[in-house]
Amino acid sequence: MKNAEKGSLQKLFKNITSHMQNADEVHVTGTGIAQEQFINHLAQTPQFKTAVTKESTSKKMSDKSLIEYISEQFN
């Protein structure tokens, strides 16, 4: 990964986590290696070191399937 891409990704992760101030559990889903990189970012961020992180399949899901899957996680 090029430095510019890595910097952009880190900026994106910081932007996302700025909206998760009191998160104690995070569920990450998505395709590609960004899912793993984001979980690693959380583990390295003091605010989220104790947060429980879970991940789901990296297979692409339709919007409907994703909503059903996430809904099941909260039942």
Coordinates of C-alpha atoms in Angstrom, one line a residue:
M1 CA 0.0 0.0 0.0
K2 CA 1.4 3.4 -0.9
N3 CA 1.9 6.0 1.7
A4 CA -0.7 8.3 0.3
E5 CA -3.3 5.5 0.4
K6 CA -2.3 4.5 3.9
G7 CA -2.6 8.1 5.0
S8 CA -6.0 8.5 3.5
L9 CA -7.2 5.3 5.1
Q10 CA -6.0 6.3 8.5
K11 CA -7.7 9.7 8.0
L12 CA -10.9 7.8 7.2
F13 CA -10.6 5.6 10.2
K14 CA -10.1 8.6 12.5
N15 CA -13.1 10.2 10.9
I16 CA -15.2 7.1 11.6
T17 CA -14.0 6.7 15.2
S18 CA -14.8 10.4 15.9
H19 CA -18.5 9.3 15.7
M20 CA -18.0 6.4 18.1
Q21 CA -17.1 8.2 21.3
N22 CA -18.7 5.8 23.8
A23 CA -18.6 2.5 21.8
D24 CA -17.7 -0.5 24.0
E25 CA -18.5 -3.1 21.3
V26 CA -17.9 -2.7 17.5
H27 CA -19.1 -5.0 14.7
V28 CA -17.2 -4.6 11.5
T29 CA -18.4 -5.9 8.2
G30 CA -17.2 -5.3 4.7
T31 CA -15.1 -6.5 1.8
G32 CA -11.4 -6.4 1.3
I33 CA -8.6 -5.9 3.8
A34 CA -9.9 -2.6 5.1
Q35 CA -12.1 -4.5 7.5
E36 CA -9.0 -6.1 9.2
Q37 CA -7.1 -2.8 9.0
F38 CA -9.9 -1.0 10.8
I39 CA -10.0 -3.6 13.6
N40 CA -6.2 -3.2 14.0
H41 CA -6.7 0.6 14.1
L42 CA -9.2 0.2 16.9
A43 CA -6.9 -2.0 18.8
Q44 CA -4.1 0.6 18.6
T45 CA -6.3 3.5 19.6
P46 CA -6.3 4.0 23.4
Q47 CA -10.0 4.9 23.4
F48 CA -11.0 1.5 21.9
K49 CA -8.3 -0.8 23.3
T50 CA -10.9 -2.4 25.7
A51 CA -13.7 -2.4 23.2
V52 CA -14.9 -5.8 22.0
T53 CA -14.5 -6.0 18.2
K54 CA -16.4 -8.5 16.1
E55 CA -16.2 -9.1 12.4
S56 CA -18.5 -10.8 10.0
T57 CA -18.0 -12.2 6.5
S58 CA -16.1 -10.2 4.0
K59 CA -18.3 -11.5 1.3
K60 CA -20.4 -8.8 -0.4
M61 CA -24.0 -8.8 0.8
S62 CA -27.0 -7.1 -0.6
D63 CA -28.4 -4.2 1.5
K64 CA -31.3 -6.4 2.5
S65 CA -29.0 -9.3 3.6
L66 CA -26.8 -6.9 5.6
I67 CA -29.8 -5.4 7.4
E68 CA -31.1 -8.9 8.3
Y69 CA -27.6 -10.0 9.5
I70 CA -27.1 -6.9 11.7
S71 CA -30.6 -7.2 13.0
E72 CA -29.9 -10.7 14.1
Q73 CA -26.8 -9.6 16.0
F74 CA -29.0 -7.3 18.3
N75 CA -31.7 -9.8 19.1

